[in-house]
PDB file of C-alpha atoms in Angstrom:
ATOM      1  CA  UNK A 283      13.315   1.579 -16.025  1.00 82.00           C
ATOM      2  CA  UNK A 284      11.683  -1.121 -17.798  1.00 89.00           C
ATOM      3  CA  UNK A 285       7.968  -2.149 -17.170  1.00 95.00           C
ATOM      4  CA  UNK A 286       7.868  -5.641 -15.425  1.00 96.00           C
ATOM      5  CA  UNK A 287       4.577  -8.067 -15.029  1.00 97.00           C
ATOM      6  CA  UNK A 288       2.896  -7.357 -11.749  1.00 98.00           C
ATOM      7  CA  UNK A 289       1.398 -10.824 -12.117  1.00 98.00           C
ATOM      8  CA  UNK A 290       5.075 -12.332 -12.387  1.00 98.00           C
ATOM      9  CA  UNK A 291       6.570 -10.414  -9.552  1.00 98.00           C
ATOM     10  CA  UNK A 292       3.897 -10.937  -6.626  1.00 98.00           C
ATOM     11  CA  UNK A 293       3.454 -15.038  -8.082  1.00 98.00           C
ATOM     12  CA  UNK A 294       7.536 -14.894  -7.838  1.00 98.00           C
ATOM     13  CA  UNK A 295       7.688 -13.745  -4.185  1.00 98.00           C
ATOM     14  CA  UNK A 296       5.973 -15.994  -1.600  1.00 98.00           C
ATOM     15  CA  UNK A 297       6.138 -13.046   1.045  1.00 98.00           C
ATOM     16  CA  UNK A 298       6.278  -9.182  -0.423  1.00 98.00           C
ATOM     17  CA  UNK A 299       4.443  -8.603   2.801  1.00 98.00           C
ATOM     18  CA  UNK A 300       1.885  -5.607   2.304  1.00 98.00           C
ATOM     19  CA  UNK A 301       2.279  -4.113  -1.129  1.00 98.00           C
ATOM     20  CA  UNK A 302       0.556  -0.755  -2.513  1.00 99.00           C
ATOM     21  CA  UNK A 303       0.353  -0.213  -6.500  1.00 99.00           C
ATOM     22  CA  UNK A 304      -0.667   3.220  -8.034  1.00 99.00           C
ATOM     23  CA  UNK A 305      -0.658   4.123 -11.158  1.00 98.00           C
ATOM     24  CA  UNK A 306      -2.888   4.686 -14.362  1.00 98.00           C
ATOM     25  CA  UNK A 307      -5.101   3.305 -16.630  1.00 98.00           C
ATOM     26  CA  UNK A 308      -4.210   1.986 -20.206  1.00 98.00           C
ATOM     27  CA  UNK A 309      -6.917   4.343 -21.682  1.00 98.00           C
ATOM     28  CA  UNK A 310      -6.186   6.973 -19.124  1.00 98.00           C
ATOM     29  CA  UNK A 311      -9.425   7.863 -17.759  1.00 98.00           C
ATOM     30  CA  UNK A 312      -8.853   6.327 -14.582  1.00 98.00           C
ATOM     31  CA  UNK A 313      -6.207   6.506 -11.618  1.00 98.00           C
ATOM     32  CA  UNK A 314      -6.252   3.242  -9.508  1.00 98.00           C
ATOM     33  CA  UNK A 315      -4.501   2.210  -6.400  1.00 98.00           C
ATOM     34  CA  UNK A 316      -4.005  -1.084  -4.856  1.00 98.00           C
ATOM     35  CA  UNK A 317      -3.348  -2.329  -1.067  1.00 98.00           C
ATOM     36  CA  UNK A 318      -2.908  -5.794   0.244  1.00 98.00           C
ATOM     37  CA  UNK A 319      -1.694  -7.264   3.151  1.00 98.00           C
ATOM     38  CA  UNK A 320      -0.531 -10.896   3.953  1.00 98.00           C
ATOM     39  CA  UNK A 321       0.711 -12.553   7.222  1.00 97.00           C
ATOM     40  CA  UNK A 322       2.697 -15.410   8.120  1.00 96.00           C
ATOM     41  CA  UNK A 323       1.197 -15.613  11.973  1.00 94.00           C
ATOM     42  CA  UNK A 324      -2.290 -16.290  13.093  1.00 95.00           C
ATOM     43  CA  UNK A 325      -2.488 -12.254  14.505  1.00 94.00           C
ATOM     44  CA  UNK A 326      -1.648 -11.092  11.221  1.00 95.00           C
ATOM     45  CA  UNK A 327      -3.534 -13.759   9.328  1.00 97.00           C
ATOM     46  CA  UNK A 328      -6.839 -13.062  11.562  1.00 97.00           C
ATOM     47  CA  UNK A 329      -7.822  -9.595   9.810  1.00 98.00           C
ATOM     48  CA  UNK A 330     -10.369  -8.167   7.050  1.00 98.00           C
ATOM     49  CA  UNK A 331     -10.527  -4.824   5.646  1.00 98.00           C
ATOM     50  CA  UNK A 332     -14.157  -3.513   5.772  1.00 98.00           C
ATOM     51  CA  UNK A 333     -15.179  -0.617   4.090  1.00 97.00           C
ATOM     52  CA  UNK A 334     -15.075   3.114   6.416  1.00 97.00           C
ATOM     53  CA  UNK A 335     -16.249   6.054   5.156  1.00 97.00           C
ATOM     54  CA  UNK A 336     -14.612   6.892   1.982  1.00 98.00           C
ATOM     55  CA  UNK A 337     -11.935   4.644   2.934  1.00 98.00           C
ATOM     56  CA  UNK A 338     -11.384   0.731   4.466  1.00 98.00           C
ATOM     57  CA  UNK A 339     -10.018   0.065   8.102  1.00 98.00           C
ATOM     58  CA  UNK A 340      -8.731  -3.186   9.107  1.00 98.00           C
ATOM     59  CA  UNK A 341     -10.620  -5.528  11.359  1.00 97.00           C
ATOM     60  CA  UNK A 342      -9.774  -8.849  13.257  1.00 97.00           C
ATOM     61  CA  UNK A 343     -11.815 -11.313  11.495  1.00 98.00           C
ATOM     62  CA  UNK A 344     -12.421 -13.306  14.933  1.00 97.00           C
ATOM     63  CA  UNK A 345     -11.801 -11.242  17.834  1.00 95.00           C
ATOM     64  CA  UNK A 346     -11.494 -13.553  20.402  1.00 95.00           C
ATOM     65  CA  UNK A 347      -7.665 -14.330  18.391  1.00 93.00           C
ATOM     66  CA  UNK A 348      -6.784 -10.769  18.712  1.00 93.00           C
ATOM     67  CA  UNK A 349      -3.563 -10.886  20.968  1.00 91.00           C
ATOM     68  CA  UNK A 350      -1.864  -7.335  19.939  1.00 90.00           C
ATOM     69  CA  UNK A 351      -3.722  -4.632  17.525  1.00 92.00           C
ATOM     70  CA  UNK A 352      -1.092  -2.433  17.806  1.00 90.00           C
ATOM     71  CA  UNK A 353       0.460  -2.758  14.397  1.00 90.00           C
ATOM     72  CA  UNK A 354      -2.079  -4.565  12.534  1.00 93.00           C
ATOM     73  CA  UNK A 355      -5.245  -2.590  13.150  1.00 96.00           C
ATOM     74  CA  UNK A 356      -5.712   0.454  11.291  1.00 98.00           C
ATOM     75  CA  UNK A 357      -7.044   2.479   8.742  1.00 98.00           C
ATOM     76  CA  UNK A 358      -5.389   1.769   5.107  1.00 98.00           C
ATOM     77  CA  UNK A 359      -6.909   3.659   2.733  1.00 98.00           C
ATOM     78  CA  UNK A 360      -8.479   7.775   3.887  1.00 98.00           C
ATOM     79  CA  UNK A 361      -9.781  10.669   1.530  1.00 98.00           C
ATOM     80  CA  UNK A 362      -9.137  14.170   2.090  1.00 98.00           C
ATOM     81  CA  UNK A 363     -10.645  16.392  -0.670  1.00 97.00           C
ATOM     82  CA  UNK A 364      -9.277  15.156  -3.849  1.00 97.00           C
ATOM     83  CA  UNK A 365      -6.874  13.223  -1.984  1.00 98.00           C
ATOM     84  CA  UNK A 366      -6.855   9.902  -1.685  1.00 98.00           C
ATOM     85  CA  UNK A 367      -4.176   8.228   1.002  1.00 98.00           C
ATOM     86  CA  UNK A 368      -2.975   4.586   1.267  1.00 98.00           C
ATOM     87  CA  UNK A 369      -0.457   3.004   3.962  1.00 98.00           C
ATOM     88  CA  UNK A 370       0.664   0.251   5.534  1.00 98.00           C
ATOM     89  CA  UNK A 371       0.000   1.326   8.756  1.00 98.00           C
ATOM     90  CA  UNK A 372      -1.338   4.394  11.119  1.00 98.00           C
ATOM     91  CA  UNK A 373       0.554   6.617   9.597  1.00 98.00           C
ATOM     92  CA  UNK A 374      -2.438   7.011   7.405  1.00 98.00           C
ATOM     93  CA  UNK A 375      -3.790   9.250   9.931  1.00 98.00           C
ATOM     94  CA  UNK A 376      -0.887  11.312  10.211  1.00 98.00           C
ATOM     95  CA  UNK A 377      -0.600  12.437   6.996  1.00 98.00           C
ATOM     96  CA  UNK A 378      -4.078  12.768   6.702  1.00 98.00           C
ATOM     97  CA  UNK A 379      -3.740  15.230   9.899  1.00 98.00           C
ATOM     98  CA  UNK A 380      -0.798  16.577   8.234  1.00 98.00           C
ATOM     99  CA  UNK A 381      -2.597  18.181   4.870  1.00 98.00           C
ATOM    100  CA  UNK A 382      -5.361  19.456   6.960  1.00 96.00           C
ATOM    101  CA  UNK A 383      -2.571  21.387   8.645  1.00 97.00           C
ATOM    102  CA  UNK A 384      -1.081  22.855   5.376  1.00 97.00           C
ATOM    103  CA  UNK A 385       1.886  20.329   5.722  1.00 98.00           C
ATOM    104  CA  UNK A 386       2.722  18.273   2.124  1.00 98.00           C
ATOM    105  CA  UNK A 387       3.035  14.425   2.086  1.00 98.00           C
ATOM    106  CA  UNK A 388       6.474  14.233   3.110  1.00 97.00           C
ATOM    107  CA  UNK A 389       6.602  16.917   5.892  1.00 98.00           C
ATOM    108  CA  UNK A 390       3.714  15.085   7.411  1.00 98.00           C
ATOM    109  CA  UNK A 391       5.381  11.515   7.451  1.00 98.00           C
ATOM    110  CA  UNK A 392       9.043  13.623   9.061  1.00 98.00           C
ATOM    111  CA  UNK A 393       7.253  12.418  12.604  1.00 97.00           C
ATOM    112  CA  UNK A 394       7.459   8.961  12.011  1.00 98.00           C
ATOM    113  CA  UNK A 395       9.765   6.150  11.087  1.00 98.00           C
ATOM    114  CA  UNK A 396       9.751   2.116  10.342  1.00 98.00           C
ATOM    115  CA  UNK A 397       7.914   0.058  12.872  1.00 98.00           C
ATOM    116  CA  UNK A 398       9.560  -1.002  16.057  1.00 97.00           C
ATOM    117  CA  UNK A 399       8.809  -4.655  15.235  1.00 96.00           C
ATOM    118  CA  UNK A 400      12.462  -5.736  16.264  1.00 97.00           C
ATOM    119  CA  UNK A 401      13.809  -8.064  14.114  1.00 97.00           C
ATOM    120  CA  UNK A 402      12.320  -6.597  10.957  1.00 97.00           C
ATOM    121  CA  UNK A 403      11.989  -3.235  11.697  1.00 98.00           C
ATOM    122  CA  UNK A 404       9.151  -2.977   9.117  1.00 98.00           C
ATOM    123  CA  UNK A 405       8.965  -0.319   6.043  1.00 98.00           C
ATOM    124  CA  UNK A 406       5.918   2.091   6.258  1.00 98.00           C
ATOM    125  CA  UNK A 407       5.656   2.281   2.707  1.00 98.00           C
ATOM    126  CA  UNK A 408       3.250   5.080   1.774  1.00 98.00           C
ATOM    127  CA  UNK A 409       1.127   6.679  -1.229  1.00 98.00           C
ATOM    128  CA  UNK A 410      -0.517   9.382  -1.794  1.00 98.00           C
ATOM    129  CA  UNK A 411      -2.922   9.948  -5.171  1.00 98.00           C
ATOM    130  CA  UNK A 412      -3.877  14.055  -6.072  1.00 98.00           C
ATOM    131  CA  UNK A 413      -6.987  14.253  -8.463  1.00 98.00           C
ATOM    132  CA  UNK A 414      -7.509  18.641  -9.472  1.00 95.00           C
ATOM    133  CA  UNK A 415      -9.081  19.895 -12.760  1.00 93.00           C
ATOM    134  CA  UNK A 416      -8.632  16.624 -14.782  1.00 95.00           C
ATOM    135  CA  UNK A 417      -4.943  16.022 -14.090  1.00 96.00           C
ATOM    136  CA  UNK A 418      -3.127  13.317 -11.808  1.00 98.00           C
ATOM    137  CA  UNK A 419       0.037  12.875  -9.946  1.00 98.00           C
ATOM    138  CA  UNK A 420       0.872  10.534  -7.250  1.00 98.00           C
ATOM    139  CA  UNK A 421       3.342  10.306  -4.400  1.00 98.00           C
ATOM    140  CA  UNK A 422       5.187   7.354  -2.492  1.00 98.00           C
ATOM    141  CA  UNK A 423       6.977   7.334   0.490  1.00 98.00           C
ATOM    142  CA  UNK A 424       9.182   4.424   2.640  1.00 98.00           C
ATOM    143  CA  UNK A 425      10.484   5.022   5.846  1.00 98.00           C
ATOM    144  CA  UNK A 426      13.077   2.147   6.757  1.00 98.00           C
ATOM    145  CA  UNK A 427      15.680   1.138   9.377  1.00 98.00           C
ATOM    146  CA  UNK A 428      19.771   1.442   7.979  1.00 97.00           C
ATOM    147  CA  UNK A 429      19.872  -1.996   6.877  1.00 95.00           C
ATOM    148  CA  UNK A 430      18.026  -3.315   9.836  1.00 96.00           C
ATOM    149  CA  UNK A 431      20.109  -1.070  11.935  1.00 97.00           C
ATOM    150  CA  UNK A 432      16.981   0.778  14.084  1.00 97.00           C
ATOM    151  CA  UNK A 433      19.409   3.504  15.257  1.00 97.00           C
ATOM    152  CA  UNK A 434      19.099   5.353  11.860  1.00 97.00           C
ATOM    153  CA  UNK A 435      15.361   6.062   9.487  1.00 98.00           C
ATOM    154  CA  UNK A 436      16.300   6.191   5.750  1.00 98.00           C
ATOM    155  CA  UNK A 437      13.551   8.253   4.398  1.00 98.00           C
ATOM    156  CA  UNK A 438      12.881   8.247   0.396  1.00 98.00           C
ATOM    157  CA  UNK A 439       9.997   9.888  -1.166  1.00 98.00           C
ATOM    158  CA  UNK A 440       9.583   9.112  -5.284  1.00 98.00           C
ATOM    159  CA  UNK A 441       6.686  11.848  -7.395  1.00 98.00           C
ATOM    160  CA  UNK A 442       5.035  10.652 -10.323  1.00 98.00           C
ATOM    161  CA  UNK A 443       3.837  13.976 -12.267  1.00 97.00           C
ATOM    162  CA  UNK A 444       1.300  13.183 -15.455  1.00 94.00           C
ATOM    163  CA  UNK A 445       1.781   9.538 -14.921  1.00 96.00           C
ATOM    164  CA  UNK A 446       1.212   8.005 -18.928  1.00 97.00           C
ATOM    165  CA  UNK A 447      -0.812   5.656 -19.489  1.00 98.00           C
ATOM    166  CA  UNK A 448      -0.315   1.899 -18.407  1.00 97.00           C
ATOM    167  CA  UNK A 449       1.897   2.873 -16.054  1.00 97.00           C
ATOM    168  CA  UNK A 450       2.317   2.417 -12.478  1.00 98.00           C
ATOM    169  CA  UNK A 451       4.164   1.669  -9.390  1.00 98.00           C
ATOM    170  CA  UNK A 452       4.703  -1.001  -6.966  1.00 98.00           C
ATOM    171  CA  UNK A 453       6.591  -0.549  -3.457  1.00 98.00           C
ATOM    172  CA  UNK A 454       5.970  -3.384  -0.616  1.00 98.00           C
ATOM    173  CA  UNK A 455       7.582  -4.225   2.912  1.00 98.00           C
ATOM    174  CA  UNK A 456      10.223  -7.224   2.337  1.00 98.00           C
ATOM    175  CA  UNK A 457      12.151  -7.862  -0.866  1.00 98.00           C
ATOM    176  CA  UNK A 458      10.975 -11.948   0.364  1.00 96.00           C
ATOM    177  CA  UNK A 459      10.824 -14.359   3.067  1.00 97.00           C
ATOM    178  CA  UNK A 460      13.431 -14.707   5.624  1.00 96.00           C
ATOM    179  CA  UNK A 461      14.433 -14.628   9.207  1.00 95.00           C
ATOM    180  CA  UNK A 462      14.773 -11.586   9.500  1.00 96.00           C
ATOM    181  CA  UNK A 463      12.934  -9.955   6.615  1.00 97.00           C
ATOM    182  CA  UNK A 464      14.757  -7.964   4.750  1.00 97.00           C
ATOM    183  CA  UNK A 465      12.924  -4.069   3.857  1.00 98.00           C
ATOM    184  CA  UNK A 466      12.321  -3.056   0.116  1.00 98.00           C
ATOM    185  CA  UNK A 467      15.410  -1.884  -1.933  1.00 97.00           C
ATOM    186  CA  UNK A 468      15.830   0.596  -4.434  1.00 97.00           C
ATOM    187  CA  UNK A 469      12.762   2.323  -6.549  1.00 98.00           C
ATOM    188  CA  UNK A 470       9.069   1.501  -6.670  1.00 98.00           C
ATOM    189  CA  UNK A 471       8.582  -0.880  -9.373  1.00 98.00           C
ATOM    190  CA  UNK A 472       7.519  -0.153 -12.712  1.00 98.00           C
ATOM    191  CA  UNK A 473       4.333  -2.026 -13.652  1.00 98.00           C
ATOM    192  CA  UNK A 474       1.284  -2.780 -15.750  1.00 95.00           C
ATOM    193  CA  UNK A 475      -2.557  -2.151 -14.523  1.00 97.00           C
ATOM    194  CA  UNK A 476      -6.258  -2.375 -16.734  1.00 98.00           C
ATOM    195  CA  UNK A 477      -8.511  -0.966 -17.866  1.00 98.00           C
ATOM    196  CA  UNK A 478     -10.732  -3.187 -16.359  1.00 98.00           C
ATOM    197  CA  UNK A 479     -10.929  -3.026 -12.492  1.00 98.00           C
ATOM    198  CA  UNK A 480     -12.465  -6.648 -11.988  1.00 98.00           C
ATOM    199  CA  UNK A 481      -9.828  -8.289 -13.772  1.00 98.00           C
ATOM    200  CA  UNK A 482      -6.869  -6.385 -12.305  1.00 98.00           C
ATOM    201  CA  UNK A 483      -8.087  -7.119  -9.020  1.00 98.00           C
ATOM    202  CA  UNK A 484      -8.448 -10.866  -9.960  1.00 98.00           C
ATOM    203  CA  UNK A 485      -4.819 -10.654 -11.773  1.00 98.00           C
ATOM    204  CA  UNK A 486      -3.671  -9.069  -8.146  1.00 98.00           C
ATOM    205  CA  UNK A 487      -5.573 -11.874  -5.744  1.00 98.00           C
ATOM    206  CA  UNK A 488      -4.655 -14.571  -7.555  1.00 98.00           C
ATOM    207  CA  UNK A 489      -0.739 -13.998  -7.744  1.00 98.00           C
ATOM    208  CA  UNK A 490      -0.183 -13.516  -3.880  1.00 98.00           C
ATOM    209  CA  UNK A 491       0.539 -16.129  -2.296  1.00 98.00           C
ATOM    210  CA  UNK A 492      -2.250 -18.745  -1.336  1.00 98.00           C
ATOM    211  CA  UNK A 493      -1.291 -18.893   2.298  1.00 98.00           C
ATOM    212  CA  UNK A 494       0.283 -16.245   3.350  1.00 98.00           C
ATOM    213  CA  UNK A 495      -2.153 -13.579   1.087  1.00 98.00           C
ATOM    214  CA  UNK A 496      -4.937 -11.957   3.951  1.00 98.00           C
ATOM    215  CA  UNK A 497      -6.744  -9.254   2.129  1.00 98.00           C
ATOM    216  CA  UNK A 498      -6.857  -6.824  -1.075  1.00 98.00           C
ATOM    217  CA  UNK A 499      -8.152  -3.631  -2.071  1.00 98.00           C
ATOM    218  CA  UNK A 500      -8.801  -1.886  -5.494  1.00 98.00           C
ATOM    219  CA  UNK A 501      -9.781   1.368  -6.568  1.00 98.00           C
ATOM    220  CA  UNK A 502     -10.601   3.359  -9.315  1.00 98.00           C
ATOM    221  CA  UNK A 503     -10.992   6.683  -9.821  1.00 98.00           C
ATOM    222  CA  UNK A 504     -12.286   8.687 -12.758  1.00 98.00           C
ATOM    223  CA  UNK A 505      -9.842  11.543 -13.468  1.00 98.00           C
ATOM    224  CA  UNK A 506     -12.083  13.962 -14.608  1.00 97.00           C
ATOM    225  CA  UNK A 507     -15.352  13.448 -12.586  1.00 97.00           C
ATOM    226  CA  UNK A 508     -13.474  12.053  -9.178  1.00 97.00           C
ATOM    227  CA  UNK A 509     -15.977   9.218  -9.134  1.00 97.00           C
ATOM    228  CA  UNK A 510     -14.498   6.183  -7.582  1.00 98.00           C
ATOM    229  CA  UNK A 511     -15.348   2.585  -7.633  1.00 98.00           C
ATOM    230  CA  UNK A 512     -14.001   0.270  -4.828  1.00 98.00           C
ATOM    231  CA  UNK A 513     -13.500  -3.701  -4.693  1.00 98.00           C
ATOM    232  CA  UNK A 514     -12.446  -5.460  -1.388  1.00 98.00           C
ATOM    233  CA  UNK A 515     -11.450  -9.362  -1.379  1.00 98.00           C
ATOM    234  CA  UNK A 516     -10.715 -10.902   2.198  1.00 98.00           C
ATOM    235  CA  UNK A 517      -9.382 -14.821   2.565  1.00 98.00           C
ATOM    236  CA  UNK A 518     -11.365 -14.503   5.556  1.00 97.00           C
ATOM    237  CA  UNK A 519     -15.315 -14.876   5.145  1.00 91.00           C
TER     238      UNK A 519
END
């Protein structure tokens, strides 16, 4: 697989929908991760992620406009341990609940399935970062309909052991706009990150798409130590 421009591919796509990246630093000292959301109505366009605990939850930005929470209001990003879990939805908590009960990443995510937003049927795309004496591997999961068929879940889970350097992954919702969207095809997407956390995030934010693009976050964290830093970038202020 060869490595593509992340800047290219998000700038080339008007709607990816929400998109997670993981992957590694060029000097390999750090693991990062990636989350952003976009929306093309005024629910999904009415949301911030603010910072919770270790991790971010989503928020309606006014909630007076907050007509249904159900799939839009959640917790992206949790930690367990040396953990660290990012999804496009609640299933965040069920894995999380899932590890604390012994079960791995994709046992946990065997009681769920794409969201029953009928005509989409939309991915849960899932990650999954594991930080232990100095060494780092990362998981990603999507759960989707049959090719918008909601009678069957195709379920694909892709490891990453000893990631190199440079490297990482993309996976988001729709391949691009449409009516109905069409769910991500084939495997996560091989692409570039930074050293530098400020100006990934930056290359990120500024190649979504200026009006459908709702809110980004950015981490990095310090393979050795576990230290993390954290940026968060709403279109809502």
């Amino acid at each position: 697989m060869n490595l593509i421009s992340l800047k290219d591919e998000l700038k080339n796509n008007s709607y990816p929908g929400r998109g997670i990246v993981i992957g590694k630093t060029p000097d390999g000292t750090k693991a990062v991760a990636a989350y952003f959301i976009m929306g093309r109505s005024e629910n999904s366009r009415n949301r911030i992620f603010a910072q919770e605990g270790q991790g971010i939850r989503t928020q309606a930005f006014d909630p007076s406009k907050l007509t249904d929470p159900s799939l839009i209001i959640y917790a992206p990003v949790r930690v367990l341990g040396n953990k660290t879990i990012v999804t496009n939805g609640d299933q965040t908590d069920t894995i999380y609940n899932g590890l604390d009960q012994k079960l791995s990443f994709e046992q946990s995510l065997r009681s769920r399935e794409f969201e029953p937003d009928s005509p989409n049927y939309t991915p849960r795309i899932s990650g999954i970062m594991h930080l232990e004496e100095g060494e780092f591997h990362y998981d990603m999961s999507i759960l989707k309909s049959n090719h918008g068929d909601p009678r069957a879940c195709n379920r694909y889970t892709f490891s990453y052991e000893n990631p190199l350097a440079g490297e990482a992954h993309f996976i988001h919702t729709y391949m691009q706009d449409g009516e109905p969207l069409i769910s991500f095809q084939g495997e996560p997407k091989l692409v570039e990150v930074l050293d530098d956390m400020d100006a990934f995030t930056e290359l990120v934010w500024d190649s979504l798409n200026k009006e459908n693009k709702v809110s980004l976050f950015v981490r990095y964290i310090d393979i050795k130590t576990g230290a993390f830093e954290s940026r968060i970038v709403n279109k809502n202020k």
